[in-house]
Amino acid sequence: MKSPSISAKANLLSTHGLSGSLLRRGVLRQLAHLKNGQLLVIEEGERHLFGSAGSPLLGEIHILDAAAWGLVASNGSIGAGEAFIHGYWSSPDLTAVVRVFVSNLEVLDALEGGLARLGRPLVRALHWLNRNTRKGSQKNIAAHYDLGNELFEQFLDPTMMYSAAQFRSADDSLEQAQLNKLERICQKLDLKASDHLLEIGTGWGSMALYAAQHYGCQVTTTTLSKEQYDFTAQRIEALGLHAQVTLLLKDYRDLTGQYDKLVSIEMIEAVGHRFLPTYFKQCAHLLKSNGLMLLQAITIREQRYEQARNGVDFIQRYIFPGGALPCVQKMLEIVSRDTDMNLLHMEDFGLHYARTLRLWHENFRRAHGRLSELGYDEYFLRLWEFYLCYCEGGFLERTIGTAQLLLAKPAAMPQPLLGRFDA
């Protein structure tokens, strides 16, 4: 599989001689401001230790090629990711490195300054091209979810859920934790056999199939990914559920009809900041007057929302083109301003996502050999390793979270939540 294009700025900014020395010194000078955790940087036997002495959080970086300094200096955190993909640096614990930087956001912000600012207009322009219009959404979804079903089968559990699991006990397997999550969602929705459930964002079909099999309801589910559509269609046929589950290949903006319940699991991140009001208005429009909506979303801290909205990070640049994390406050502001729904219940379980990601990463590493046989090259494997650890670190440091929001239309009279699932 062809790897994504990587910035060549490290080659333009010589890493040898005076210029290379200045770049290196500039980055090390910024690292000297680390206050939380510790970061050990090793290059050709030379060791630099930054941060708070005695901190239990220790990240370790091994510089394997001096070109790493040029990429970090010229493109900040995106450049650090690019340098890792190139193999210019490594770490025995990549997640720990991410955690150190995430817990020192002011230093990370400083690294985004200087030379890195020169490349920001181009990066923002490229991201603008990925905006989530109908045509853009189709392209953005395909860029990630149509990488090949076999790729995802190698690191997801048998449910093929690609979202935060919920662990009820320390002994829960990843598969059991995903089933816990599906059951919890159905209970929060007070799902009944007489309901018609709409799902926006099919994934590989597990939510739709679980609801149909365990609650006997009708389900309509939609995706923009052709790979996911074909995979889910096969699962529906194999289980004989074609009369109960309707599978669509449609944009959420093109859906029609009225539904009793609506579920959307980590699809909102693909909506884009500009289209959040459109998304919530459409969800409210599709629900009956007594309907309920369960939204599971990856969220960003309110204090970082505006900065993230106006910037571009590594994930947006290389993993999810068009991706955008909402914050809880912004979502509730839009819901109250633009719809007739209100919040009944909210639960944040970001640390469960960190555990989910760690298990995905372990599976991914074990599958390297098989993935290579399938045509995924070393650049791609390093890219996805960085992605998985980058996200895990963010959840562990709580700069990002995972929230389930239960929203209700005015005439909704759900059963009390207490007793239907553990708090």
PDB file of C-alpha atoms in Angstrom, residues 139-372:
ATOM      1  CA  LYS A 139     -13.735  11.488  -0.238  1.00  0.00           C
ATOM      2  CA  ASN A 140     -12.676  11.949   3.392  1.00  0.00           C
ATOM      3  CA  ILE A 141     -14.459   8.820   4.612  1.00  0.00           C
ATOM      4  CA  ALA A 142     -12.984   6.749   1.783  1.00  0.00           C
ATOM      5  CA  ALA A 143      -9.486   8.009   2.623  1.00  0.00           C
ATOM      6  CA  HIS A 144      -9.634   6.263   6.001  1.00  0.00           C
ATOM      7  CA  TYR A 145     -12.344   3.626   6.079  1.00  0.00           C
ATOM      8  CA  ASP A 146     -11.720   2.252   2.600  1.00  0.00           C
ATOM      9  CA  LEU A 147      -8.094   1.376   3.308  1.00  0.00           C
ATOM     10  CA  GLY A 148      -9.180  -2.263   3.296  1.00  0.00           C
ATOM     11  CA  ASN A 149     -11.396  -4.292   5.601  1.00  0.00           C
ATOM     12  CA  GLU A 150      -8.550  -6.734   6.162  1.00  0.00           C
ATOM     13  CA  LEU A 151      -6.504  -3.938   7.753  1.00  0.00           C
ATOM     14  CA  PHE A 152      -9.157  -3.318  10.412  1.00  0.00           C
ATOM     15  CA  GLU A 153      -9.782  -7.020  10.932  1.00  0.00           C
ATOM     16  CA  GLN A 154      -6.157  -7.385  12.018  1.00  0.00           C
ATOM     17  CA  PHE A 155      -6.451  -5.173  15.098  1.00  0.00           C
ATOM     18  CA  LEU A 156     -10.133  -4.839  15.968  1.00  0.00           C
ATOM     19  CA  ASP A 157     -11.921  -7.532  17.971  1.00  0.00           C
ATOM     20  CA  PRO A 158     -14.545  -9.845  16.394  1.00  0.00           C
ATOM     21  CA  THR A 159     -17.309  -7.252  16.869  1.00  0.00           C
ATOM     22  CA  MET A 160     -15.410  -4.945  14.461  1.00  0.00           C
ATOM     23  CA  MET A 161     -16.317  -1.954  16.637  1.00  0.00           C
ATOM     24  CA  TYR A 162     -13.964   0.961  15.904  1.00  0.00           C
ATOM     25  CA  SER A 163     -14.883   3.155  18.862  1.00  0.00           C
ATOM     26  CA  ALA A 164     -14.352   3.330  22.610  1.00  0.00           C
ATOM     27  CA  ALA A 165     -15.235   0.157  24.486  1.00  0.00           C
ATOM     28  CA  GLN A 166     -16.574   0.143  28.034  1.00  0.00           C
ATOM     29  CA  PHE A 167     -14.811  -2.132  30.498  1.00  0.00           C
ATOM     30  CA  ARG A 168     -17.007  -3.331  33.348  1.00  0.00           C
ATOM     31  CA  SER A 169     -14.156  -5.184  35.044  1.00  0.00           C
ATOM     32  CA  ALA A 170     -10.399  -5.572  34.891  1.00  0.00           C
ATOM     33  CA  ASP A 171     -10.890  -8.990  33.322  1.00  0.00           C
ATOM     34  CA  ASP A 172     -13.038  -7.862  30.413  1.00  0.00           C
ATOM     35  CA  SER A 173     -11.641  -8.738  27.001  1.00  0.00           C
ATOM     36  CA  LEU A 174     -11.828  -6.121  24.270  1.00  0.00           C
ATOM     37  CA  GLU A 175     -14.706  -8.016  22.677  1.00  0.00           C
ATOM     38  CA  GLN A 176     -16.642  -8.175  25.943  1.00  0.00           C
ATOM     39  CA  ALA A 177     -16.035  -4.471  26.554  1.00  0.00           C
ATOM     40  CA  GLN A 178     -17.430  -3.622  23.127  1.00  0.00           C
ATOM     41  CA  LEU A 179     -20.502  -5.740  23.823  1.00  0.00           C
ATOM     42  CA  ASN A 180     -20.845  -3.896  27.141  1.00  0.00           C
ATOM     43  CA  LYS A 181     -20.895  -0.637  25.206  1.00  0.00           C
ATOM     44  CA  LEU A 182     -23.544  -1.837  22.746  1.00  0.00           C
ATOM     45  CA  GLU A 183     -25.794  -3.066  25.562  1.00  0.00           C
ATOM     46  CA  ARG A 184     -25.349   0.178  27.487  1.00  0.00           C
ATOM     47  CA  ILE A 185     -26.381   2.204  24.443  1.00  0.00           C
ATOM     48  CA  CYS A 186     -29.501   0.106  23.883  1.00  0.00           C
ATOM     49  CA  GLN A 187     -30.489   0.470  27.529  1.00  0.00           C
ATOM     50  CA  LYS A 188     -29.965   4.220  27.529  1.00  0.00           C
ATOM     51  CA  LEU A 189     -32.174   4.469  24.441  1.00  0.00           C
ATOM     52  CA  ASP A 190     -34.830   2.394  26.228  1.00  0.00           C
ATOM     53  CA  LEU A 191     -34.932   0.351  23.034  1.00  0.00           C
ATOM     54  CA  LYS A 192     -38.045  -1.741  22.372  1.00  0.00           C
ATOM     55  CA  ALA A 193     -39.070  -4.259  19.722  1.00  0.00           C
ATOM     56  CA  SER A 194     -41.647  -1.767  18.438  1.00  0.00           C
ATOM     57  CA  ASP A 195     -38.981   0.879  17.774  1.00  0.00           C
ATOM     58  CA  HIS A 196     -37.470   1.844  14.453  1.00  0.00           C
ATOM     59  CA  LEU A 197     -33.845   2.754  15.183  1.00  0.00           C
ATOM     60  CA  LEU A 198     -31.827   4.973  12.846  1.00  0.00           C
ATOM     61  CA  GLU A 199     -28.041   4.708  12.970  1.00  0.00           C
ATOM     62  CA  ILE A 200     -25.890   7.427  11.402  1.00  0.00           C
ATOM     63  CA  GLY A 201     -22.476   5.886  10.798  1.00  0.00           C
ATOM     64  CA  THR A 202     -22.744   2.124  10.277  1.00  0.00           C
ATOM     65  CA  GLY A 203     -19.143   1.165  10.849  1.00  0.00           C
ATOM     66  CA  TRP A 204     -18.960  -2.560  10.139  1.00  0.00           C
ATOM     67  CA  GLY A 205     -22.540  -3.127  11.241  1.00  0.00           C
ATOM     68  CA  SER A 206     -22.231  -4.289  14.851  1.00  0.00           C
ATOM     69  CA  MET A 207     -24.548  -1.728  16.454  1.00  0.00           C
ATOM     70  CA  ALA A 208     -27.315  -2.355  13.916  1.00  0.00           C
ATOM     71  CA  LEU A 209     -26.979  -6.128  14.178  1.00  0.00           C
ATOM     72  CA  TYR A 210     -26.860  -6.096  17.985  1.00  0.00           C
ATOM     73  CA  ALA A 211     -30.002  -3.969  18.269  1.00  0.00           C
ATOM     74  CA  ALA A 212     -31.887  -6.136  15.772  1.00  0.00           C
ATOM     75  CA  GLN A 213     -30.823  -9.433  17.333  1.00  0.00           C
ATOM     76  CA  HIS A 214     -31.102  -8.560  21.017  1.00  0.00           C
ATOM     77  CA  TYR A 215     -33.997  -6.083  21.003  1.00  0.00           C
ATOM     78  CA  GLY A 216     -36.008  -7.197  17.961  1.00  0.00           C
ATOM     79  CA  CYS A 217     -36.393  -3.686  16.565  1.00  0.00           C
ATOM     80  CA  GLN A 218     -36.248  -2.436  12.992  1.00  0.00           C
ATOM     81  CA  VAL A 219     -32.969  -0.733  12.123  1.00  0.00           C
ATOM     82  CA  THR A 220     -31.987   1.613   9.311  1.00  0.00           C
ATOM     83  CA  THR A 221     -28.269   2.312   9.160  1.00  0.00           C
ATOM     84  CA  THR A 222     -26.211   4.437   6.789  1.00  0.00           C
ATOM     85  CA  THR A 223     -22.545   4.799   5.869  1.00  0.00           C
ATOM     86  CA  LEU A 224     -20.485   6.581   3.229  1.00  0.00           C
ATOM     87  CA  SER A 225     -17.812   3.880   3.111  1.00  0.00           C
ATOM     88  CA  LYS A 226     -18.231   1.405   0.248  1.00  0.00           C
ATOM     89  CA  GLU A 227     -15.945  -1.085   2.031  1.00  0.00           C
ATOM     90  CA  GLN A 228     -18.024  -0.918   5.210  1.00  0.00           C
ATOM     91  CA  TYR A 229     -21.244  -1.128   3.219  1.00  0.00           C
ATOM     92  CA  ASP A 230     -20.169  -4.320   1.441  1.00  0.00           C
ATOM     93  CA  PHE A 231     -18.868  -5.891   4.671  1.00  0.00           C
ATOM     94  CA  THR A 232     -22.066  -5.093   6.578  1.00  0.00           C
ATOM     95  CA  ALA A 233     -24.285  -6.310   3.733  1.00  0.00           C
ATOM     96  CA  GLN A 234     -22.559  -9.694   3.924  1.00  0.00           C
ATOM     97  CA  ARG A 235     -23.079  -9.854   7.696  1.00  0.00           C
ATOM     98  CA  ILE A 236     -26.768  -8.987   7.357  1.00  0.00           C
ATOM     99  CA  GLU A 237     -27.244 -11.685   4.718  1.00  0.00           C
ATOM    100  CA  ALA A 238     -25.320 -14.303   6.710  1.00  0.00           C
ATOM    101  CA  LEU A 239     -27.511 -13.669   9.769  1.00  0.00           C
ATOM    102  CA  GLY A 240     -30.730 -13.590   7.769  1.00  0.00           C
ATOM    103  CA  LEU A 241     -31.579 -10.084   8.974  1.00  0.00           C
ATOM    104  CA  HIS A 242     -32.217  -8.428   5.601  1.00  0.00           C
ATOM    105  CA  ALA A 243     -35.932  -7.995   6.445  1.00  0.00           C
ATOM    106  CA  GLN A 244     -35.084  -6.310   9.753  1.00  0.00           C
ATOM    107  CA  VAL A 245     -32.022  -4.206   8.925  1.00  0.00           C
ATOM    108  CA  THR A 246     -32.005  -1.665   6.079  1.00  0.00           C
ATOM    109  CA  LEU A 247     -28.516  -0.687   4.959  1.00  0.00           C
ATOM    110  CA  LEU A 248     -27.981   2.587   3.104  1.00  0.00           C
ATOM    111  CA  LEU A 249     -25.041   4.222   1.354  1.00  0.00           C
ATOM    112  CA  LYS A 250     -26.156   7.794   1.999  1.00  0.00           C
ATOM    113  CA  ASP A 251     -24.980  11.066   3.466  1.00  0.00           C
ATOM    114  CA  TYR A 252     -26.801  11.894   6.708  1.00  0.00           C
ATOM    115  CA  ARG A 253     -28.023  15.115   5.076  1.00  0.00           C
ATOM    116  CA  ASP A 254     -29.966  13.095   2.505  1.00  0.00           C
ATOM    117  CA  LEU A 255     -31.872  10.885   4.954  1.00  0.00           C
ATOM    118  CA  THR A 256     -35.653  11.098   5.162  1.00  0.00           C
ATOM    119  CA  GLY A 257     -38.347   9.609   7.340  1.00  0.00           C
ATOM    120  CA  GLN A 258     -39.240   9.576  11.040  1.00  0.00           C
ATOM    121  CA  TYR A 259     -37.650   7.310  13.625  1.00  0.00           C
ATOM    122  CA  ASP A 260     -38.292   6.415  17.249  1.00  0.00           C
ATOM    123  CA  LYS A 261     -34.648   6.304  18.272  1.00  0.00           C
ATOM    124  CA  LEU A 262     -31.371   7.492  16.767  1.00  0.00           C
ATOM    125  CA  VAL A 263     -27.815   6.400  17.506  1.00  0.00           C
ATOM    126  CA  SER A 264     -24.554   7.797  16.183  1.00  0.00           C
ATOM    127  CA  ILE A 265     -21.297   6.355  17.496  1.00  0.00           C
ATOM    128  CA  GLU A 266     -18.192   8.462  16.904  1.00  0.00           C
ATOM    129  CA  MET A 267     -19.391   9.705  13.541  1.00  0.00           C
ATOM    130  CA  ILE A 268     -19.730  13.350  14.576  1.00  0.00           C
ATOM    131  CA  GLU A 269     -15.941  13.772  14.358  1.00  0.00           C
ATOM    132  CA  ALA A 270     -16.343  13.494  10.571  1.00  0.00           C
ATOM    133  CA  VAL A 271     -19.018  16.203  10.411  1.00  0.00           C
ATOM    134  CA  GLY A 272     -16.691  19.212  10.648  1.00  0.00           C
ATOM    135  CA  HIS A 273     -17.094  22.362  12.763  1.00  0.00           C
ATOM    136  CA  ARG A 274     -18.941  24.238  10.023  1.00  0.00           C
ATOM    137  CA  PHE A 275     -21.606  21.536   9.666  1.00  0.00           C
ATOM    138  CA  LEU A 276     -22.345  20.798  13.340  1.00  0.00           C
ATOM    139  CA  PRO A 277     -25.593  22.847  13.306  1.00  0.00           C
ATOM    140  CA  THR A 278     -26.673  21.050  10.112  1.00  0.00           C
ATOM    141  CA  TYR A 279     -25.968  17.679  11.733  1.00  0.00           C
ATOM    142  CA  PHE A 280     -27.954  18.317  14.914  1.00  0.00           C
ATOM    143  CA  LYS A 281     -30.852  19.950  13.052  1.00  0.00           C
ATOM    144  CA  GLN A 282     -31.083  16.915  10.777  1.00  0.00           C
ATOM    145  CA  CYS A 283     -30.982  14.496  13.709  1.00  0.00           C
ATOM    146  CA  ALA A 284     -33.800  16.379  15.428  1.00  0.00           C
ATOM    147  CA  HIS A 285     -35.786  16.471  12.174  1.00  0.00           C
ATOM    148  CA  LEU A 286     -35.462  12.694  11.717  1.00  0.00           C
ATOM    149  CA  LEU A 287     -36.741  11.901  15.223  1.00  0.00           C
ATOM    150  CA  LYS A 288     -40.391  11.613  16.175  1.00  0.00           C
ATOM    151  CA  SER A 289     -41.716  14.075  18.743  1.00  0.00           C
ATOM    152  CA  ASN A 290     -41.069  11.528  21.522  1.00  0.00           C
ATOM    153  CA  GLY A 291     -37.752  10.280  20.152  1.00  0.00           C
ATOM    154  CA  LEU A 292     -34.405   9.739  21.864  1.00  0.00           C
ATOM    155  CA  MET A 293     -30.900  10.160  20.461  1.00  0.00           C
ATOM    156  CA  LEU A 294     -27.722   8.571  21.797  1.00  0.00           C
ATOM    157  CA  LEU A 295     -24.585  10.303  20.593  1.00  0.00           C
ATOM    158  CA  GLN A 296     -21.118   8.938  21.353  1.00  0.00           C
ATOM    159  CA  ALA A 297     -18.432  11.495  20.550  1.00  0.00           C
ATOM    160  CA  ILE A 298     -14.714  12.012  20.939  1.00  0.00           C
ATOM    161  CA  THR A 299     -14.430  15.443  22.522  1.00  0.00           C
ATOM    162  CA  ILE A 300     -11.743  18.031  23.100  1.00  0.00           C
ATOM    163  CA  ARG A 301     -11.350  20.179  26.200  1.00  0.00           C
ATOM    164  CA  GLU A 302     -13.399  23.375  26.048  1.00  0.00           C
ATOM    165  CA  GLN A 303     -10.255  25.431  26.725  1.00  0.00           C
ATOM    166  CA  ARG A 304      -8.574  24.033  23.593  1.00  0.00           C
ATOM    167  CA  TYR A 305     -11.578  24.021  21.277  1.00  0.00           C
ATOM    168  CA  GLU A 306     -11.052  27.351  19.494  1.00  0.00           C
ATOM    169  CA  GLN A 307      -7.353  26.715  18.999  1.00  0.00           C
ATOM    170  CA  ALA A 308      -8.077  23.260  17.593  1.00  0.00           C
ATOM    171  CA  ARG A 309     -10.877  24.612  15.391  1.00  0.00           C
ATOM    172  CA  ASN A 310      -8.470  27.078  13.795  1.00  0.00           C
ATOM    173  CA  GLY A 311      -5.508  24.705  13.537  1.00  0.00           C
ATOM    174  CA  VAL A 312      -4.526  21.409  11.963  1.00  0.00           C
ATOM    175  CA  ASP A 313      -2.968  18.544  13.887  1.00  0.00           C
ATOM    176  CA  PHE A 314      -1.235  15.314  12.880  1.00  0.00           C
ATOM    177  CA  ILE A 315      -4.454  13.281  12.894  1.00  0.00           C
ATOM    178  CA  GLN A 316      -6.221  15.691  10.560  1.00  0.00           C
ATOM    179  CA  ARG A 317      -3.199  15.893   8.283  1.00  0.00           C
ATOM    180  CA  TYR A 318      -2.491  12.169   7.915  1.00  0.00           C
ATOM    181  CA  ILE A 319      -5.273  10.013   9.402  1.00  0.00           C
ATOM    182  CA  PHE A 320      -8.714  11.652   9.248  1.00  0.00           C
ATOM    183  CA  PRO A 321      -8.879  14.318   6.539  1.00  0.00           C
ATOM    184  CA  GLY A 322     -11.761  16.608   7.375  1.00  0.00           C
ATOM    185  CA  GLY A 323     -11.837  15.391  10.978  1.00  0.00           C
ATOM    186  CA  ALA A 324     -12.803  17.801  13.747  1.00  0.00           C
ATOM    187  CA  LEU A 325     -13.353  17.173  17.456  1.00  0.00           C
ATOM    188  CA  PRO A 326     -16.242  19.034  19.083  1.00  0.00           C
ATOM    189  CA  CYS A 327     -16.318  20.015  22.734  1.00  0.00           C
ATOM    190  CA  VAL A 328     -19.305  19.212  24.942  1.00  0.00           C
ATOM    191  CA  GLN A 329     -20.109  22.876  25.520  1.00  0.00           C
ATOM    192  CA  LYS A 330     -20.273  23.630  21.774  1.00  0.00           C
ATOM    193  CA  MET A 331     -22.499  20.607  21.074  1.00  0.00           C
ATOM    194  CA  LEU A 332     -24.947  21.533  23.843  1.00  0.00           C
ATOM    195  CA  GLU A 333     -24.956  25.149  22.712  1.00  0.00           C
ATOM    196  CA  ILE A 334     -25.978  24.062  19.204  1.00  0.00           C
ATOM    197  CA  VAL A 335     -28.550  21.566  20.487  1.00  0.00           C
ATOM    198  CA  SER A 336     -30.237  24.199  22.661  1.00  0.00           C
ATOM    199  CA  ARG A 337     -30.076  26.929  20.005  1.00  0.00           C
ATOM    200  CA  ASP A 338     -30.947  24.995  16.849  1.00  0.00           C
ATOM    201  CA  THR A 339     -33.089  22.013  17.901  1.00  0.00           C
ATOM    202  CA  ASP A 340     -35.948  21.100  20.222  1.00  0.00           C
ATOM    203  CA  MET A 341     -33.901  18.386  21.947  1.00  0.00           C
ATOM    204  CA  ASN A 342     -32.496  18.587  25.452  1.00  0.00           C
ATOM    205  CA  LEU A 343     -29.846  16.668  27.374  1.00  0.00           C
ATOM    206  CA  LEU A 344     -31.096  13.915  29.685  1.00  0.00           C
ATOM    207  CA  HIS A 345     -27.826  12.242  30.608  1.00  0.00           C
ATOM    208  CA  MET A 346     -24.123  12.478  29.870  1.00  0.00           C
ATOM    209  CA  GLU A 347     -21.268  10.104  30.643  1.00  0.00           C
ATOM    210  CA  ASP A 348     -17.566  10.601  29.966  1.00  0.00           C
ATOM    211  CA  PHE A 349     -15.344   7.509  29.804  1.00  0.00           C
ATOM    212  CA  GLY A 350     -12.190   8.697  28.060  1.00  0.00           C
ATOM    213  CA  LEU A 351      -9.914   6.452  30.099  1.00  0.00           C
ATOM    214  CA  HIS A 352     -11.796   3.464  28.676  1.00  0.00           C
ATOM    215  CA  TYR A 353     -10.757   4.692  25.236  1.00  0.00           C
ATOM    216  CA  ALA A 354      -7.114   4.761  26.332  1.00  0.00           C
ATOM    217  CA  ARG A 355      -7.398   1.078  27.295  1.00  0.00           C
ATOM    218  CA  THR A 356      -9.177   0.323  24.009  1.00  0.00           C
ATOM    219  CA  LEU A 357      -6.390   1.988  22.030  1.00  0.00           C
ATOM    220  CA  ARG A 358      -3.686   0.148  23.939  1.00  0.00           C
ATOM    221  CA  LEU A 359      -5.292  -3.169  23.044  1.00  0.00           C
ATOM    222  CA  TRP A 360      -5.691  -2.101  19.406  1.00  0.00           C
ATOM    223  CA  HIS A 361      -2.013  -1.136  19.348  1.00  0.00           C
ATOM    224  CA  GLU A 362      -0.962  -4.483  20.783  1.00  0.00           C
ATOM    225  CA  ASN A 363      -3.036  -6.273  18.150  1.00  0.00           C
ATOM    226  CA  PHE A 364      -1.637  -4.024  15.435  1.00  0.00           C
ATOM    227  CA  ARG A 365       1.959  -4.745  16.389  1.00  0.00           C
ATOM    228  CA  ARG A 366       1.314  -8.485  16.465  1.00  0.00           C
ATOM    229  CA  ALA A 367      -0.193  -8.210  12.982  1.00  0.00           C
ATOM    230  CA  HIS A 368       2.787  -6.422  11.377  1.00  0.00           C
ATOM    231  CA  GLY A 369       3.839  -9.523   9.470  1.00  0.00           C
ATOM    232  CA  ARG A 370       0.376 -10.162   8.080  1.00  0.00           C
ATOM    233  CA  LEU A 371      -0.116  -6.483   7.236  1.00  0.00           C
ATOM    234  CA  SER A 372       3.169  -6.497   5.319  1.00  0.00           C
TER     235      SER A 372
END
